[in-house]
Coordinates of C-alpha atoms in Angstrom, one line a residue:
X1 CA -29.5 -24.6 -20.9
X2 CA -31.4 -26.6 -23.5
X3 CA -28.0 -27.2 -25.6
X4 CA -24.5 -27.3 -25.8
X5 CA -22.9 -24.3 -27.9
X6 CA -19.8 -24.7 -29.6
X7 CA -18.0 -21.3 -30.5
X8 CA -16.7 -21.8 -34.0
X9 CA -13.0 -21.0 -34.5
X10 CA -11.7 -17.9 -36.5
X11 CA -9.0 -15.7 -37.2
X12 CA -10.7 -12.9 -34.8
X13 CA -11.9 -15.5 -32.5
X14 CA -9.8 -18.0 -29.8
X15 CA -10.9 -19.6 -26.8
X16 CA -6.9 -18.8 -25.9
X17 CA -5.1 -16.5 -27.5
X18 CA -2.2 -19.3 -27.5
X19 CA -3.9 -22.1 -29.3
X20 CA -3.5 -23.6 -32.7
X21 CA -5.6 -23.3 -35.7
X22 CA -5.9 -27.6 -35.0
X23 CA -7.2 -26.4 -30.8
X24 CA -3.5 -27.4 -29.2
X25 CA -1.6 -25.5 -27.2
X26 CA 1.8 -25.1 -27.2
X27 CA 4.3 -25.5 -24.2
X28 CA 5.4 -21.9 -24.1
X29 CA 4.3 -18.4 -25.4
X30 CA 6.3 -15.6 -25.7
X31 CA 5.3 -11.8 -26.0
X32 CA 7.7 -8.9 -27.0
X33 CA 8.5 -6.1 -25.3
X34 CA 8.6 -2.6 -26.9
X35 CA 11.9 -0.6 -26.6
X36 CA 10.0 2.3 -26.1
X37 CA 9.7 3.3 -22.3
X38 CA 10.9 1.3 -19.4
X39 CA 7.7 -0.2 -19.1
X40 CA 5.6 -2.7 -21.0
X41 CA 2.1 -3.5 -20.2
X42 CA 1.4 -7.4 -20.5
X43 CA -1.6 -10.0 -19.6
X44 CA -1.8 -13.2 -18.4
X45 CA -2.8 -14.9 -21.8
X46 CA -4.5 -18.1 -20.3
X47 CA -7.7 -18.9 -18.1
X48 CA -5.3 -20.3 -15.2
X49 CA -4.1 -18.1 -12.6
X50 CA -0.3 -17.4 -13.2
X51 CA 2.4 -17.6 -10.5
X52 CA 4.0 -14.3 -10.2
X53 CA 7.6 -16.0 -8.4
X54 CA 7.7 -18.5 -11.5
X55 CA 7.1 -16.5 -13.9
X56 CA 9.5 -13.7 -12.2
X57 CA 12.1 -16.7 -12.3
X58 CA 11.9 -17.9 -16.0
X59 CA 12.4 -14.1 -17.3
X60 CA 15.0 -12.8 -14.6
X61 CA 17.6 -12.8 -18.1
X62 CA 14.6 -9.8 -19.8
X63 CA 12.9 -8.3 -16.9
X64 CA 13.5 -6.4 -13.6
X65 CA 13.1 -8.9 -10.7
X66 CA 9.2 -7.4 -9.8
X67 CA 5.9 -6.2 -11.4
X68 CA 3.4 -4.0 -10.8
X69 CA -0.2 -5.0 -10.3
X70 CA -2.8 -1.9 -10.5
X71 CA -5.5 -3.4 -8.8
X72 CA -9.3 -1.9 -8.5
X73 CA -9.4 -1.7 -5.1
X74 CA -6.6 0.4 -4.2
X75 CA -5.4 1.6 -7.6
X76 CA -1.4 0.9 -7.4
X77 CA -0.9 -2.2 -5.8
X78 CA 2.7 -2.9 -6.5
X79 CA 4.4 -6.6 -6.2
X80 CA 7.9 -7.4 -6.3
X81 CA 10.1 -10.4 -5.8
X82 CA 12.7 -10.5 -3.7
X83 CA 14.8 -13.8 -4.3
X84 CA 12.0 -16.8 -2.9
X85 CA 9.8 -13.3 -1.1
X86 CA 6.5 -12.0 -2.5
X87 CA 6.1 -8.4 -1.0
X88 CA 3.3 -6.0 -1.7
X89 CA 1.9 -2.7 -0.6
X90 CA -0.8 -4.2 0.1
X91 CA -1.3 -6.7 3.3
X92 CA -3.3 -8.9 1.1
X93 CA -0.3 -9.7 -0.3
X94 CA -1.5 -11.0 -3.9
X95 CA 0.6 -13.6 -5.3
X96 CA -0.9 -14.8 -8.2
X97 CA -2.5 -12.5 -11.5
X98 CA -5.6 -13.6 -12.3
X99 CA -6.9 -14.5 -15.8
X100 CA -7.0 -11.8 -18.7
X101 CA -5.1 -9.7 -15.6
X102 CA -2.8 -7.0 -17.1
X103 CA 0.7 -6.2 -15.1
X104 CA 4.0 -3.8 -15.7
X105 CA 7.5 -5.5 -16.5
X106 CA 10.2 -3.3 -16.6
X107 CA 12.9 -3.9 -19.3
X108 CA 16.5 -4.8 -18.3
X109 CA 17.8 -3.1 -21.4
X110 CA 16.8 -0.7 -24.4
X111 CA 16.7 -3.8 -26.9
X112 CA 13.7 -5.4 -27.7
X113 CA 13.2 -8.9 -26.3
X114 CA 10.7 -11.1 -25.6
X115 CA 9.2 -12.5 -21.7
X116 CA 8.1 -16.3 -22.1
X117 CA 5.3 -17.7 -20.6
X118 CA 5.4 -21.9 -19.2
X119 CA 2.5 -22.9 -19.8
X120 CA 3.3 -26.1 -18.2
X121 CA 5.3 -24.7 -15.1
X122 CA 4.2 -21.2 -14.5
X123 CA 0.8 -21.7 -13.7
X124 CA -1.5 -23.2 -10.9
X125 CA -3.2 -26.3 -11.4
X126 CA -3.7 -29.5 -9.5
X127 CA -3.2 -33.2 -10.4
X128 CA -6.6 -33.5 -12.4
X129 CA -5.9 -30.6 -14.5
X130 CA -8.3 -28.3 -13.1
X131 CA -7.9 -24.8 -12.5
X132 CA -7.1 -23.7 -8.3
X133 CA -5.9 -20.9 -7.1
X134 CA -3.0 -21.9 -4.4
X135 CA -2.0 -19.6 -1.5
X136 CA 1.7 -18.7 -1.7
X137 CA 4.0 -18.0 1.4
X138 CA 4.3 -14.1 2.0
X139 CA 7.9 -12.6 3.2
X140 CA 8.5 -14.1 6.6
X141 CA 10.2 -10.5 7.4
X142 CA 8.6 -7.9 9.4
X143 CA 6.1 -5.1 7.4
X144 CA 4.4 -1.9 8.4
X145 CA 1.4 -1.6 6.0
X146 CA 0.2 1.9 5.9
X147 CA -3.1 3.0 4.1
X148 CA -4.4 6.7 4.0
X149 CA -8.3 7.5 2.8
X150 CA -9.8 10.7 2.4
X151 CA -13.2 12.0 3.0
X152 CA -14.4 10.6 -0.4
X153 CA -13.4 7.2 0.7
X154 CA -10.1 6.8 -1.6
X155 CA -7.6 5.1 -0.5
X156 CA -3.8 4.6 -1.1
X157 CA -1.2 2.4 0.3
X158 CA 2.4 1.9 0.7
X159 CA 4.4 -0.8 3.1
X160 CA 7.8 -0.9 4.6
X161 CA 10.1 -4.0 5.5
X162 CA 12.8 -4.7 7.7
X163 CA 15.1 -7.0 5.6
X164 CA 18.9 -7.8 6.8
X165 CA 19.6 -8.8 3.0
X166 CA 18.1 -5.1 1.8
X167 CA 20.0 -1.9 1.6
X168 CA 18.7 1.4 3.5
X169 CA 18.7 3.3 0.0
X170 CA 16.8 2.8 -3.5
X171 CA 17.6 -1.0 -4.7
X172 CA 16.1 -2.2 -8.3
X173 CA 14.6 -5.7 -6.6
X174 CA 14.1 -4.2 -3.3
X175 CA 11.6 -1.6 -3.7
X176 CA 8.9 -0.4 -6.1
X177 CA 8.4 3.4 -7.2
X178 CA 5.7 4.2 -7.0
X179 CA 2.4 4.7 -9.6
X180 CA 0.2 6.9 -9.0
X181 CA -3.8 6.4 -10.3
X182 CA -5.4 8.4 -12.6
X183 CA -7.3 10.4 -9.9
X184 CA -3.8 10.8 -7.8
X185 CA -6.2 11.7 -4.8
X186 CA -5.0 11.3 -1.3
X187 CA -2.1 8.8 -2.7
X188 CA 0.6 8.2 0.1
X189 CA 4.2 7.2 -0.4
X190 CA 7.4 7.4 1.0
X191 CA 11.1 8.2 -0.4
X192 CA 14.4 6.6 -0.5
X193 CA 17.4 8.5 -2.8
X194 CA 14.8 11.0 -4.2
X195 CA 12.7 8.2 -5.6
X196 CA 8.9 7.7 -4.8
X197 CA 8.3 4.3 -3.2
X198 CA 5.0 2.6 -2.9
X199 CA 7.3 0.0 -1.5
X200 CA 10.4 0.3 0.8
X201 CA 12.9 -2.3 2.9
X202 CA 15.8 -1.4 4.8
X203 CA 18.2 -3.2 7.0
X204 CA 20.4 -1.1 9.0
X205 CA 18.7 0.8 12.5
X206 CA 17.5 3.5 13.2
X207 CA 15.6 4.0 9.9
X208 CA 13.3 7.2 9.7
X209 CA 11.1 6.8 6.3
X210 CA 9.4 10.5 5.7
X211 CA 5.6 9.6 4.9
X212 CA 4.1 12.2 1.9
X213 CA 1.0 12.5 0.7
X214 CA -0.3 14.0 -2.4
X215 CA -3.5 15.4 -2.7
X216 CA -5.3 18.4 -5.3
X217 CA -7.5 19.3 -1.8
X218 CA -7.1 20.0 1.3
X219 CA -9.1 17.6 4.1
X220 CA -9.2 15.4 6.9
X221 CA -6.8 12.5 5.9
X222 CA -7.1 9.4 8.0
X223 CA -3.6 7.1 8.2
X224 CA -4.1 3.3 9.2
X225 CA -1.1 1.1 10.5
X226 CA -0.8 -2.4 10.5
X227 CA 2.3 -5.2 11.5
X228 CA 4.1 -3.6 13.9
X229 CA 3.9 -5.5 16.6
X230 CA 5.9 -8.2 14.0
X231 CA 8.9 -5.7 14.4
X232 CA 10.2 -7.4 18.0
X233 CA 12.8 -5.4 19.9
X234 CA 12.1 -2.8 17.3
X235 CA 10.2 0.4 18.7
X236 CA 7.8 1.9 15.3
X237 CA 7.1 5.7 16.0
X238 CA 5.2 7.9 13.7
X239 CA 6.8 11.6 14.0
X240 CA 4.8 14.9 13.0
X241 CA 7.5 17.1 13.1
X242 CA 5.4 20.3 12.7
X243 CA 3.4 19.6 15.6
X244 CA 5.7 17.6 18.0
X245 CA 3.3 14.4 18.2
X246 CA 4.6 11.1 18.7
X247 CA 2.9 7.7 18.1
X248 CA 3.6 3.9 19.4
X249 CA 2.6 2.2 16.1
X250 CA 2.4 -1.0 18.1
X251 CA -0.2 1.0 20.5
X252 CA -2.1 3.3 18.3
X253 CA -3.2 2.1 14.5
X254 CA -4.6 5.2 13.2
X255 CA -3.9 8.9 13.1
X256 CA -6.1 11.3 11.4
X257 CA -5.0 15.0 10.6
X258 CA -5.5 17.9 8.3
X259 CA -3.9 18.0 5.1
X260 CA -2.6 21.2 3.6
X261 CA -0.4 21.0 0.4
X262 CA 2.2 23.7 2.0
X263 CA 3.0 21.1 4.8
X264 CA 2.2 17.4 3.5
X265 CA 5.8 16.8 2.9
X266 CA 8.6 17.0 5.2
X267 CA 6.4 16.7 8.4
X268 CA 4.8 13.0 8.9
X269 CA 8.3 10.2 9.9
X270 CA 8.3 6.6 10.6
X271 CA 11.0 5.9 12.9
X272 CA 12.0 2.5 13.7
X273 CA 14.6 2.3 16.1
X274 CA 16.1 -0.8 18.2
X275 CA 14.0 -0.8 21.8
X276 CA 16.9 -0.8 23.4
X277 CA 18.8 2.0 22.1
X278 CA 19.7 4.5 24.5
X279 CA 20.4 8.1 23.1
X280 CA 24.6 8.7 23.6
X281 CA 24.8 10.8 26.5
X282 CA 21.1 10.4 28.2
X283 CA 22.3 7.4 30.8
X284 CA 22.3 9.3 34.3
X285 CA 23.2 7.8 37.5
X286 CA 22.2 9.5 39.5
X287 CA 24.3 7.4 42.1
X288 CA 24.1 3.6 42.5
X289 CA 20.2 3.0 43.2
X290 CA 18.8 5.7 40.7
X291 CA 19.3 6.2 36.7
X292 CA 17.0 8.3 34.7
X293 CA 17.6 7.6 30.7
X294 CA 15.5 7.6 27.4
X295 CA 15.0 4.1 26.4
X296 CA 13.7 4.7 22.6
X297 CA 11.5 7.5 22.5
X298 CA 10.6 7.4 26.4
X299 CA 11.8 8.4 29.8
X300 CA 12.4 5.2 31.8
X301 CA 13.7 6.2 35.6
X302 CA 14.9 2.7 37.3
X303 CA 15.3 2.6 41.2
X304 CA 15.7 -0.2 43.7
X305 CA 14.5 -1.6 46.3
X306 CA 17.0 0.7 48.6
X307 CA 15.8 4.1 47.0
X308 CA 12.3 3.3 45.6
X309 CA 10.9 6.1 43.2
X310 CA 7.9 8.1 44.8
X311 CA 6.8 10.6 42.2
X312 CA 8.1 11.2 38.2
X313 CA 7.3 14.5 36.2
X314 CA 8.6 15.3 32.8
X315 CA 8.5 19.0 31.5
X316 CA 9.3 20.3 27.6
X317 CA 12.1 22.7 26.6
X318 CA 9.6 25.4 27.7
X319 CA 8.8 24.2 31.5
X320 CA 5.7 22.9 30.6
X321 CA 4.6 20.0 32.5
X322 CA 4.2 16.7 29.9
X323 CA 3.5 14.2 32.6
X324 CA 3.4 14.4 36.5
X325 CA 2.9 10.9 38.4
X326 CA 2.7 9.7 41.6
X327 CA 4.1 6.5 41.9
X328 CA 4.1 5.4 46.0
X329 CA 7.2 3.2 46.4
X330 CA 8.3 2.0 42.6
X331 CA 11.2 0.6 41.8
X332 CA 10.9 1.1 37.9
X333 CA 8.6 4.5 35.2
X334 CA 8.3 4.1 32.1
X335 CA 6.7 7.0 30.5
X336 CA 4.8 7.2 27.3
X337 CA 6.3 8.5 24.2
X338 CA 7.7 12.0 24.3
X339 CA 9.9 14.2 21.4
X340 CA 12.2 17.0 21.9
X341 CA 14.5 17.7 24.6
X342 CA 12.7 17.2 28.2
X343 CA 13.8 17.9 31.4
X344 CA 13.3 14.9 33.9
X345 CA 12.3 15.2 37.8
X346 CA 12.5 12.1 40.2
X347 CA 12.0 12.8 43.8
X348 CA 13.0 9.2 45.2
X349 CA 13.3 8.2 48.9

């Protein structure tokens, strides 16, 4: 550019909405929250990218400990803050909201009150002043990220956390309800104490989260999984109780199916369960060199080197066959996942 433009202050017209009519800006800035609603919509007023943990920190007295982000790409990304954890729906896990962003605080009371802005503390800048976006820590606790897209492309997501500090029910701080986008095509979310959760943490195990989707047509929907092999000694199923179907989430990481309004709820489960759980009553010795038990969600037959283990089959409730293998002179089966009630054979030496 031939020359230098200078934008000429006036009362419609600020290079930051904080500044001065004499160009300086002050060390805080503070907005006020309508009483009306839970919910107040707010922006980051600077050109700096503002740290969502700080500013979470300076306002804990005004605000719920979280936001909500509503991003373009997935339409309800949610962020809350957990003590010193970021946790998102999303596994990009955004940390920071961008310039001019607009985000959701939720009121800690019906009276109005005001959330203050640091300008010298909440934001990200360097040692010469100049503007950086920094990479904060994520939640070092295990997640399940699950994402489900239509046909059309839409997607929706929601995430679940294994957290020994978290309860198993609905927690303000612990989970985010979840908002649904204009469109409310396809969106997925889970439930805790009848609330709709794009975000969800529990402690306590077994923990079986139902998975709903909500939808105004029926079509293929396509679910994506990812972090569960983060969950050690922690077996992650996904149940379809309708059709019997049982997935390893730290096997399989997708699962397509058809949606139909009469059946989207109360069907799909996420089980997590501890690896080494053993149903009460399914141990079975057999006598001192054979047990057959379910170890999670399979049938795990151990022999020894006495009594080795020559052929396995597993049949439903009906008598169908599930599996039938051949084994030679095993000592140890482990089947894949089954559901229901089976009925175990073992021919052994």
């Amino acid at each position: 550019k031939s020359a230098a433009q200078t934008l000429s202050k006036t009362d419609k017209a600020y290079r930051f909405v904080v500044e001065d009519d004499n160009d300086n800006m002050p060390s805080t800035y503070s907005v006020e929250l309508s009483n009306k609603g839970d919910y107040n919509l707010i922006a980051n007023p600077v050109m700096t990218h503002l740290d969502i943990q700080s500013f979470l920190s300076d306002n804990s007295d005004v605000i719920e400990n979280g936001i909500i982000l509503v991003s373009e790409e997935t339409g309800n990304t949610s962020i809350i803050s957990n003590g010193s954890e970021i946790i998102s729906a999303s596994p990009t896990g955004e940390t920071m909201i961008a310039p001019m962003q607009s985000f959701f605080v939720k009121r800690k009371s019906d009276i109005s009150s005001s959330v203050t802005f640091d300008l010298e503390n909440n934001f990200t800048t360097d040692n010469t002043g100049n503007c950086v976006l920094k990479k904060s820590e994520l939640s070092s606790n295990p997640a399940l990220y699950v994402s489900s897209e239509n046909a059309a492309g839409s997607k929706s997501y929601l995430s679940l956390w294994l957290n020994s500090k978290a309860s198993n029910g609905y927690a303000i701080g612990e989970d985010a309800v979840k908002i649904f986008s204009v469109n409310a095509e396809d969106e997925i979310y889970t439930e805790a104490d009848g609330k709709m959760l794009d975000i969800s943490q529990f402690s306590a195990l077994p923990y079986e989260a139902p998975l709903s989707v909500s939808a105004d047509k029926q079509g293929e929907v396509t679910l994506s999984f990812s972090g569960a092999e983060n969950f050690e000694n922690v077996d992650v199923l996904l149940v379809n109780k309708q059709t019997g179907e049982q997935l390893n989430l730290k096997n399989e990481s997708s699962y397509k199916f058809a949606f139909d309004a009469n059946t989207a709820k109360g069907s799909l489960f996420i089980r997590f369960q501890s690896s080494s759980e053993i149903a009460t009553g399914a141990a079975m010795a057999c006598d001192s060199s054979l047990k057959i038990f379910s170890a999670g969600s399979k049938v795990k037959v151990i022999g020894s080197a006495d009594n080795t283990i020559s052929e396995v089959s597993v049949f439903d409730a009906a008598g169908r066959t599930i599996v039938s293998q051949k084994l030679g002179n095993a000592t140890e089966y482990e089947s894949a996942a089954v559901s229901g009630n089976v009925v175990v054979k073992v021919v052994s030496e």
